[in-house]
PDB file of C-alpha atoms in Angstrom:
ATOM      1  CA  UNK B   7     -11.575   0.890   4.306  1.00  0.00           C
ATOM      2  CA  UNK B   8     -14.908  -1.031   3.916  1.00  0.00           C
ATOM      3  CA  UNK B   9     -18.040   0.322   5.490  1.00  0.00           C
ATOM      4  CA  UNK B  10     -21.564  -0.847   5.803  1.00  0.00           C
ATOM      5  CA  UNK B  11     -24.890   0.752   5.144  1.00  0.00           C
ATOM      6  CA  UNK B  12     -27.976  -0.904   6.455  1.00  0.00           C
ATOM      7  CA  UNK B  13     -31.736  -0.253   6.588  1.00  0.00           C
ATOM      8  CA  UNK B  14     -34.077   0.119   3.679  1.00  0.00           C
ATOM      9  CA  UNK B  15     -34.255   3.856   3.494  1.00  0.00           C
ATOM     10  CA  UNK B  16     -30.431   4.344   4.040  1.00  0.00           C
ATOM     11  CA  UNK B  17     -29.626   1.790   1.297  1.00  0.00           C
ATOM     12  CA  UNK B  18     -32.211   3.179  -1.162  1.00  0.00           C
ATOM     13  CA  UNK B  19     -30.792   6.743  -0.594  1.00  0.00           C
ATOM     14  CA  UNK B  20     -27.261   5.353  -1.312  1.00  0.00           C
ATOM     15  CA  UNK B  21     -28.272   3.658  -4.489  1.00  0.00           C
ATOM     16  CA  UNK B  22     -30.452   6.554  -5.658  1.00  0.00           C
ATOM     17  CA  UNK B  23     -27.295   8.830  -5.354  1.00  0.00           C
ATOM     18  CA  UNK B  24     -25.589   6.455  -7.882  1.00  0.00           C
ATOM     19  CA  UNK B  25     -23.637   4.694  -5.180  1.00  0.00           C
ATOM     20  CA  UNK B  26     -22.050   1.407  -6.340  1.00  0.00           C
ATOM     21  CA  UNK B  27     -21.766  -1.188  -3.528  1.00  0.00           C
ATOM     22  CA  UNK B  28     -19.072  -3.871  -3.358  1.00  0.00           C
ATOM     23  CA  UNK B  29     -21.597  -6.516  -1.924  1.00  0.00           C
ATOM     24  CA  UNK B  30     -25.224  -6.593  -1.030  1.00  0.00           C
ATOM     25  CA  UNK B  31     -26.696  -8.929   1.582  1.00  0.00           C
ATOM     26  CA  UNK B  32     -30.418  -9.658   1.845  1.00  0.00           C
ATOM     27  CA  UNK B  33     -32.285 -11.592   4.530  1.00  0.00           C
ATOM     28  CA  UNK B  34     -33.553 -14.917   3.218  1.00  0.00           C
ATOM     29  CA  UNK B  35     -37.346 -14.819   2.584  1.00  0.00           C
ATOM     30  CA  UNK B  36     -37.592 -11.116   2.542  1.00  0.00           C
ATOM     31  CA  UNK B  37     -39.114  -8.982  -0.258  1.00  0.00           C
ATOM     32  CA  UNK B  38     -36.706  -6.464  -1.595  1.00  0.00           C
ATOM     33  CA  UNK B  39     -37.777  -5.905  -5.188  1.00  0.00           C
ATOM     34  CA  UNK B  40     -37.469  -2.088  -4.839  1.00  0.00           C
ATOM     35  CA  UNK B  41     -33.836  -2.477  -3.810  1.00  0.00           C
ATOM     36  CA  UNK B  42     -32.844  -5.288  -6.064  1.00  0.00           C
ATOM     37  CA  UNK B  43     -34.054  -3.309  -9.140  1.00  0.00           C
ATOM     38  CA  UNK B  44     -31.574  -0.583  -8.385  1.00  0.00           C
ATOM     39  CA  UNK B  45     -28.523  -2.873  -7.828  1.00  0.00           C
ATOM     40  CA  UNK B  46     -26.060  -3.176 -10.734  1.00  0.00           C
ATOM     41  CA  UNK B  47     -26.001  -6.696 -12.150  1.00  0.00           C
ATOM     42  CA  UNK B  48     -22.221  -6.844 -11.630  1.00  0.00           C
ATOM     43  CA  UNK B  49     -22.583  -6.410  -7.820  1.00  0.00           C
ATOM     44  CA  UNK B  50     -22.435  -9.526  -5.781  1.00  0.00           C
ATOM     45  CA  UNK B  51     -25.726 -10.396  -3.974  1.00  0.00           C
ATOM     46  CA  UNK B  52     -25.907 -12.881  -1.127  1.00  0.00           C
ATOM     47  CA  UNK B  53     -28.941 -14.110   0.792  1.00  0.00           C
ATOM     48  CA  UNK B  54     -28.262 -14.880   4.367  1.00  0.00           C
ATOM     49  CA  UNK B  55     -30.079 -15.547   7.722  1.00  0.00           C
ATOM     50  CA  UNK B  56     -31.342 -12.702   9.945  1.00  0.00           C
ATOM     51  CA  UNK B  57     -28.730 -13.867  12.568  1.00  0.00           C
ATOM     52  CA  UNK B  58     -25.999 -13.329  10.167  1.00  0.00           C
ATOM     53  CA  UNK B  59     -27.155  -9.750   9.443  1.00  0.00           C
ATOM     54  CA  UNK B  60     -27.578  -9.123  13.244  1.00  0.00           C
ATOM     55  CA  UNK B  61     -23.859 -10.030  13.641  1.00  0.00           C
ATOM     56  CA  UNK B  62     -22.780  -7.554  10.944  1.00  0.00           C
ATOM     57  CA  UNK B  63     -24.714  -4.549  12.261  1.00  0.00           C
ATOM     58  CA  UNK B  64     -25.454  -2.645  15.488  1.00  0.00           C
ATOM     59  CA  UNK B  65     -28.995  -1.480  14.679  1.00  0.00           C
ATOM     60  CA  UNK B  66     -32.185  -2.333  12.851  1.00  0.00           C
ATOM     61  CA  UNK B  67     -30.996  -3.553   9.473  1.00  0.00           C
ATOM     62  CA  UNK B  68     -34.573  -4.404   8.203  1.00  0.00           C
ATOM     63  CA  UNK B  69     -33.185  -7.303   6.214  1.00  0.00           C
ATOM     64  CA  UNK B  70     -30.652  -5.466   4.056  1.00  0.00           C
ATOM     65  CA  UNK B  71     -26.985  -4.645   4.364  1.00  0.00           C
ATOM     66  CA  UNK B  72     -24.731  -3.014   1.775  1.00  0.00           C
ATOM     67  CA  UNK B  73     -20.903  -3.100   1.897  1.00  0.00           C
ATOM     68  CA  UNK B  74     -19.235  -0.103   0.322  1.00  0.00           C
ATOM     69  CA  UNK B  75     -15.592   0.879  -0.148  1.00  0.00           C
ATOM     70  CA  UNK B  76     -15.962   3.744   2.227  1.00  0.00           C
ATOM     71  CA  UNK B  77     -17.826   7.096   2.865  1.00  0.00           C
ATOM     72  CA  UNK B  78     -16.806   9.933   0.570  1.00  0.00           C
ATOM     73  CA  UNK B  79     -15.643  13.166   2.155  1.00  0.00           C
ATOM     74  CA  UNK B  80     -15.488  16.514   0.364  1.00  0.00           C
ATOM     75  CA  UNK B  81     -12.844  19.141   1.083  1.00  0.00           C
ATOM     76  CA  UNK B  82     -13.226  22.554   2.422  1.00  0.00           C
ATOM     77  CA  UNK B  83     -12.388  24.386  -0.855  1.00  0.00           C
ATOM     78  CA  UNK B  84     -15.149  22.389  -2.736  1.00  0.00           C
ATOM     79  CA  UNK B  85     -17.719  23.257  -0.078  1.00  0.00           C
ATOM     80  CA  UNK B  86     -16.714  27.037  -0.432  1.00  0.00           C
ATOM     81  CA  UNK B  87     -16.708  26.918  -4.255  1.00  0.00           C
ATOM     82  CA  UNK B  88     -20.019  25.246  -4.607  1.00  0.00           C
ATOM     83  CA  UNK B  89     -21.842  27.170  -1.699  1.00  0.00           C
ATOM     84  CA  UNK B  90     -25.177  28.647  -2.872  1.00  0.00           C
ATOM     85  CA  UNK B  91     -26.899  29.490   0.365  1.00  0.00           C
ATOM     86  CA  UNK B  92     -23.901  30.726   2.320  1.00  0.00           C
ATOM     87  CA  UNK B  93     -24.663  28.607   5.330  1.00  0.00           C
ATOM     88  CA  UNK B  94     -22.123  25.997   6.645  1.00  0.00           C
ATOM     89  CA  UNK B  95     -22.152  23.989   9.853  1.00  0.00           C
ATOM     90  CA  UNK B  96     -19.142  23.085  11.920  1.00  0.00           C
ATOM     91  CA  UNK B  97     -19.436  20.189  14.437  1.00  0.00           C
ATOM     92  CA  UNK B  98     -16.901  20.689  17.347  1.00  0.00           C
ATOM     93  CA  UNK B  99     -16.043  17.479  18.932  1.00  0.00           C
ATOM     94  CA  UNK B 100     -19.445  15.899  18.433  1.00  0.00           C
ATOM     95  CA  UNK B 101     -18.896  12.279  19.265  1.00  0.00           C
ATOM     96  CA  UNK B 102     -22.391  10.574  19.143  1.00  0.00           C
ATOM     97  CA  UNK B 103     -23.052   9.115  15.677  1.00  0.00           C
ATOM     98  CA  UNK B 104     -26.792   9.507  16.272  1.00  0.00           C
ATOM     99  CA  UNK B 105     -26.320  13.293  16.803  1.00  0.00           C
ATOM    100  CA  UNK B 106     -24.135  13.643  13.662  1.00  0.00           C
ATOM    101  CA  UNK B 107     -26.649  11.602  11.586  1.00  0.00           C
ATOM    102  CA  UNK B 108     -29.571  13.849  12.880  1.00  0.00           C
ATOM    103  CA  UNK B 109     -27.461  17.002  12.190  1.00  0.00           C
ATOM    104  CA  UNK B 110     -26.892  15.800   8.545  1.00  0.00           C
ATOM    105  CA  UNK B 111     -30.493  15.087   8.045  1.00  0.00           C
ATOM    106  CA  UNK B 112     -31.392  18.560   9.343  1.00  0.00           C
ATOM    107  CA  UNK B 113     -28.631  20.172   7.250  1.00  0.00           C
ATOM    108  CA  UNK B 114     -30.017  18.576   4.066  1.00  0.00           C
ATOM    109  CA  UNK B 115     -33.576  19.817   4.847  1.00  0.00           C
ATOM    110  CA  UNK B 116     -32.294  23.375   5.567  1.00  0.00           C
ATOM    111  CA  UNK B 117     -30.135  23.536   2.402  1.00  0.00           C
ATOM    112  CA  UNK B 118     -26.842  23.802   4.206  1.00  0.00           C
ATOM    113  CA  UNK B 119     -23.862  24.004   1.798  1.00  0.00           C
ATOM    114  CA  UNK B 120     -21.713  21.720   3.844  1.00  0.00           C
ATOM    115  CA  UNK B 121     -20.658  20.377   7.189  1.00  0.00           C
ATOM    116  CA  UNK B 122     -17.166  20.382   8.640  1.00  0.00           C
ATOM    117  CA  UNK B 123     -16.080  17.815  11.342  1.00  0.00           C
ATOM    118  CA  UNK B 124     -12.700  17.276  13.020  1.00  0.00           C
ATOM    119  CA  UNK B 125     -10.525  14.187  12.744  1.00  0.00           C
ATOM    120  CA  UNK B 126      -9.794  13.994  16.358  1.00  0.00           C
ATOM    121  CA  UNK B 127     -12.139  13.507  19.380  1.00  0.00           C
ATOM    122  CA  UNK B 128     -15.110  13.392  17.013  1.00  0.00           C
ATOM    123  CA  UNK B 129     -17.181  10.836  15.230  1.00  0.00           C
ATOM    124  CA  UNK B 130     -16.634  10.373  11.438  1.00  0.00           C
ATOM    125  CA  UNK B 131     -18.941   9.084   8.828  1.00  0.00           C
ATOM    126  CA  UNK B 132     -20.028   5.519   9.638  1.00  0.00           C
ATOM    127  CA  UNK B 133     -22.987   3.006   9.325  1.00  0.00           C
ATOM    128  CA  UNK B 134     -24.907   4.499  12.263  1.00  0.00           C
ATOM    129  CA  UNK B 135     -24.561   8.102  10.954  1.00  0.00           C
ATOM    130  CA  UNK B 136     -25.731   6.871   7.513  1.00  0.00           C
ATOM    131  CA  UNK B 137     -28.815   5.116   8.924  1.00  0.00           C
ATOM    132  CA  UNK B 138     -29.875   8.025  11.246  1.00  0.00           C
ATOM    133  CA  UNK B 139     -29.287  10.568   8.410  1.00  0.00           C
ATOM    134  CA  UNK B 140     -31.792   8.635   6.250  1.00  0.00           C
ATOM    135  CA  UNK B 141     -29.653   9.309   3.156  1.00  0.00           C
ATOM    136  CA  UNK B 142     -28.474  12.806   3.895  1.00  0.00           C
ATOM    137  CA  UNK B 143     -24.921  11.419   4.328  1.00  0.00           C
ATOM    138  CA  UNK B 144     -24.923  11.087   0.633  1.00  0.00           C
ATOM    139  CA  UNK B 145     -26.306  14.442  -0.253  1.00  0.00           C
ATOM    140  CA  UNK B 146     -24.635  16.804   2.254  1.00  0.00           C
ATOM    141  CA  UNK B 147     -20.967  17.613   1.672  1.00  0.00           C
ATOM    142  CA  UNK B 148     -18.890  16.679   4.650  1.00  0.00           C
ATOM    143  CA  UNK B 149     -15.313  17.805   5.077  1.00  0.00           C
ATOM    144  CA  UNK B 150     -13.125  16.273   7.693  1.00  0.00           C
ATOM    145  CA  UNK B 151     -10.224  18.544   8.833  1.00  0.00           C
ATOM    146  CA  UNK B 152      -7.342  18.120  11.269  1.00  0.00           C
ATOM    147  CA  UNK B 153      -7.614  21.665  12.731  1.00  0.00           C
ATOM    148  CA  UNK B 154     -11.104  23.244  13.033  1.00  0.00           C
ATOM    149  CA  UNK B 155      -9.596  26.634  14.088  1.00  0.00           C
ATOM    150  CA  UNK B 156      -7.641  26.912  10.813  1.00  0.00           C
ATOM    151  CA  UNK B 157     -10.754  25.764   8.882  1.00  0.00           C
ATOM    152  CA  UNK B 158     -12.687  28.561  10.652  1.00  0.00           C
ATOM    153  CA  UNK B 159     -10.075  31.144   9.707  1.00  0.00           C
ATOM    154  CA  UNK B 160     -10.252  30.061   6.034  1.00  0.00           C
ATOM    155  CA  UNK B 161     -13.946  30.516   6.152  1.00  0.00           C
ATOM    156  CA  UNK B 162     -13.609  33.944   7.743  1.00  0.00           C
ATOM    157  CA  UNK B 163     -11.178  35.040   5.072  1.00  0.00           C
ATOM    158  CA  UNK B 164     -13.837  33.890   2.514  1.00  0.00           C
ATOM    159  CA  UNK B 165     -16.254  36.275   4.154  1.00  0.00           C
ATOM    160  CA  UNK B 166     -18.176  34.187   6.560  1.00  0.00           C
ATOM    161  CA  UNK B 167     -19.103  35.056  10.054  1.00  0.00           C
ATOM    162  CA  UNK B 168     -18.616  32.397  12.537  1.00  0.00           C
ATOM    163  CA  UNK B 169     -21.623  31.991  14.905  1.00  0.00           C
ATOM    164  CA  UNK B 170     -21.210  29.639  17.777  1.00  0.00           C
ATOM    165  CA  UNK B 171     -24.068  28.185  19.736  1.00  0.00           C
ATOM    166  CA  UNK B 172     -23.089  28.707  23.364  1.00  0.00           C
ATOM    167  CA  UNK B 173     -24.928  29.195  26.634  1.00  0.00           C
ATOM    168  CA  UNK B 174     -22.491  31.892  27.972  1.00  0.00           C
ATOM    169  CA  UNK B 175     -23.149  35.352  29.422  1.00  0.00           C
ATOM    170  CA  UNK B 176     -21.681  36.969  26.345  1.00  0.00           C
ATOM    171  CA  UNK B 177     -24.257  35.208  24.062  1.00  0.00           C
ATOM    172  CA  UNK B 178     -27.135  36.886  22.477  1.00  0.00           C
ATOM    173  CA  UNK B 179     -30.525  35.279  21.908  1.00  0.00           C
ATOM    174  CA  UNK B 180     -30.638  33.556  18.475  1.00  0.00           C
ATOM    175  CA  UNK B 181     -33.596  35.733  17.545  1.00  0.00           C
ATOM    176  CA  UNK B 182     -31.236  38.844  17.593  1.00  0.00           C
ATOM    177  CA  UNK B 183     -28.756  37.427  15.180  1.00  0.00           C
ATOM    178  CA  UNK B 184     -28.385  39.195  11.884  1.00  0.00           C
ATOM    179  CA  UNK B 185     -28.876  36.347   9.352  1.00  0.00           C
ATOM    180  CA  UNK B 186     -28.354  38.399   6.184  1.00  0.00           C
ATOM    181  CA  UNK B 187     -24.643  37.476   5.809  1.00  0.00           C
ATOM    182  CA  UNK B 188     -22.607  34.335   5.095  1.00  0.00           C
ATOM    183  CA  UNK B 189     -22.874  32.191   8.198  1.00  0.00           C
ATOM    184  CA  UNK B 190     -20.877  29.361   9.736  1.00  0.00           C
ATOM    185  CA  UNK B 191     -22.912  27.825  12.540  1.00  0.00           C
ATOM    186  CA  UNK B 192     -20.744  26.095  15.132  1.00  0.00           C
ATOM    187  CA  UNK B 193     -22.349  23.316  17.198  1.00  0.00           C
ATOM    188  CA  UNK B 194     -20.431  21.984  20.266  1.00  0.00           C
ATOM    189  CA  UNK B 195     -19.967  18.494  21.696  1.00  0.00           C
ATOM    190  CA  UNK B 196     -22.701  16.799  23.787  1.00  0.00           C
ATOM    191  CA  UNK B 197     -21.030  17.244  27.101  1.00  0.00           C
ATOM    192  CA  UNK B 198     -18.346  19.877  26.854  1.00  0.00           C
ATOM    193  CA  UNK B 199     -19.839  22.297  24.391  1.00  0.00           C
ATOM    194  CA  UNK B 200     -17.507  24.350  22.127  1.00  0.00           C
ATOM    195  CA  UNK B 201     -13.798  24.111  22.795  1.00  0.00           C
ATOM    196  CA  UNK B 202     -11.911  27.121  24.100  1.00  0.00           C
ATOM    197  CA  UNK B 203     -10.027  27.830  20.875  1.00  0.00           C
ATOM    198  CA  UNK B 204     -13.065  27.498  18.583  1.00  0.00           C
ATOM    199  CA  UNK B 205     -14.991  29.793  20.951  1.00  0.00           C
ATOM    200  CA  UNK B 206     -12.143  32.289  20.783  1.00  0.00           C
ATOM    201  CA  UNK B 207     -12.216  32.188  16.941  1.00  0.00           C
ATOM    202  CA  UNK B 208     -15.944  32.803  16.790  1.00  0.00           C
ATOM    203  CA  UNK B 209     -17.349  36.174  15.936  1.00  0.00           C
ATOM    204  CA  UNK B 210     -20.690  35.919  17.626  1.00  0.00           C
ATOM    205  CA  UNK B 211     -22.188  33.630  20.332  1.00  0.00           C
ATOM    206  CA  UNK B 212     -25.824  32.847  20.320  1.00  0.00           C
ATOM    207  CA  UNK B 213     -28.103  31.000  22.763  1.00  0.00           C
ATOM    208  CA  UNK B 214     -31.476  29.514  22.765  1.00  0.00           C
ATOM    209  CA  UNK B 215     -33.370  30.819  25.851  1.00  0.00           C
ATOM    210  CA  UNK B 216     -34.673  28.111  28.067  1.00  0.00           C
ATOM    211  CA  UNK B 217     -38.117  28.477  29.720  1.00  0.00           C
ATOM    212  CA  UNK B 218     -38.319  25.222  31.650  1.00  0.00           C
ATOM    213  CA  UNK B 219     -36.212  23.401  34.164  1.00  0.00           C
ATOM    214  CA  UNK B 220     -33.463  22.059  31.796  1.00  0.00           C
ATOM    215  CA  UNK B 221     -30.675  24.410  30.795  1.00  0.00           C
ATOM    216  CA  UNK B 222     -29.739  23.098  27.388  1.00  0.00           C
ATOM    217  CA  UNK B 223     -30.953  21.043  24.384  1.00  0.00           C
ATOM    218  CA  UNK B 224     -29.557  18.095  22.493  1.00  0.00           C
ATOM    219  CA  UNK B 225     -27.091  19.298  20.055  1.00  0.00           C
ATOM    220  CA  UNK B 226     -29.029  18.076  16.980  1.00  0.00           C
ATOM    221  CA  UNK B 227     -32.181  19.701  18.312  1.00  0.00           C
ATOM    222  CA  UNK B 228     -30.500  22.984  18.994  1.00  0.00           C
ATOM    223  CA  UNK B 229     -29.077  22.873  15.534  1.00  0.00           C
ATOM    224  CA  UNK B 230     -32.392  22.315  13.908  1.00  0.00           C
ATOM    225  CA  UNK B 231     -33.898  25.307  15.719  1.00  0.00           C
ATOM    226  CA  UNK B 232     -31.038  27.562  14.805  1.00  0.00           C
ATOM    227  CA  UNK B 233     -30.769  26.568  11.163  1.00  0.00           C
ATOM    228  CA  UNK B 234     -34.486  26.886  10.445  1.00  0.00           C
ATOM    229  CA  UNK B 235     -34.600  30.252  12.177  1.00  0.00           C
ATOM    230  CA  UNK B 236     -31.803  31.429   9.806  1.00  0.00           C
ATOM    231  CA  UNK B 237     -33.465  29.953   6.775  1.00  0.00           C
ATOM    232  CA  UNK B 238     -36.977  31.225   7.562  1.00  0.00           C
ATOM    233  CA  UNK B 239     -35.757  34.741   8.327  1.00  0.00           C
ATOM    234  CA  UNK B 240     -33.685  34.905   5.216  1.00  0.00           C
ATOM    235  CA  UNK B 241     -36.806  33.847   3.202  1.00  0.00           C
TER     236      UNK B 241
END
């Protein structure tokens, strides 16, 4: 299945990670030497109008669109085998591509070993995710699974503790979490939070105490706070 990547930073990140596009579209009259120098000579390049690029995309393309064969997923076993920092993120029914892109960007910065997403009722890897992630979609391993609960059970068998971000009465403050253990951090959907079965499978529930008038944070913001607290306290 063909997919698109657009925006200068997203395209450069794809090319710098040895991606080979099927086709590259540049806006007529633009200056793209930095990108052009990275494109293999065998790749088709077409110069088109801004209006043509606008029709192809749903965001700020910055004059460049790359067509690729599809986004590459990893598998759970590969993530486990290659894990160095023993820190994995699971996204439970996250549907907004902007949130998933922001989570991947944070995961790259925090050295997360991989991200696991579901195939159903969740966003997959797409052009918007790629652009928001500013290239992290190509550096962070992402596994897409049909059953998150089974994936969590596999991770637990491998020695991981499943820590779910949840604003429930059973949750402890994130500052009380023991971070010196292999951790799977579960982030729930924007509206419904963590699903019942995933919550039941979790070992520990953590919350971020709110001190203002709102009672929750955007999922990507919450993920950033929790991940960097783990990373900093481990260090």
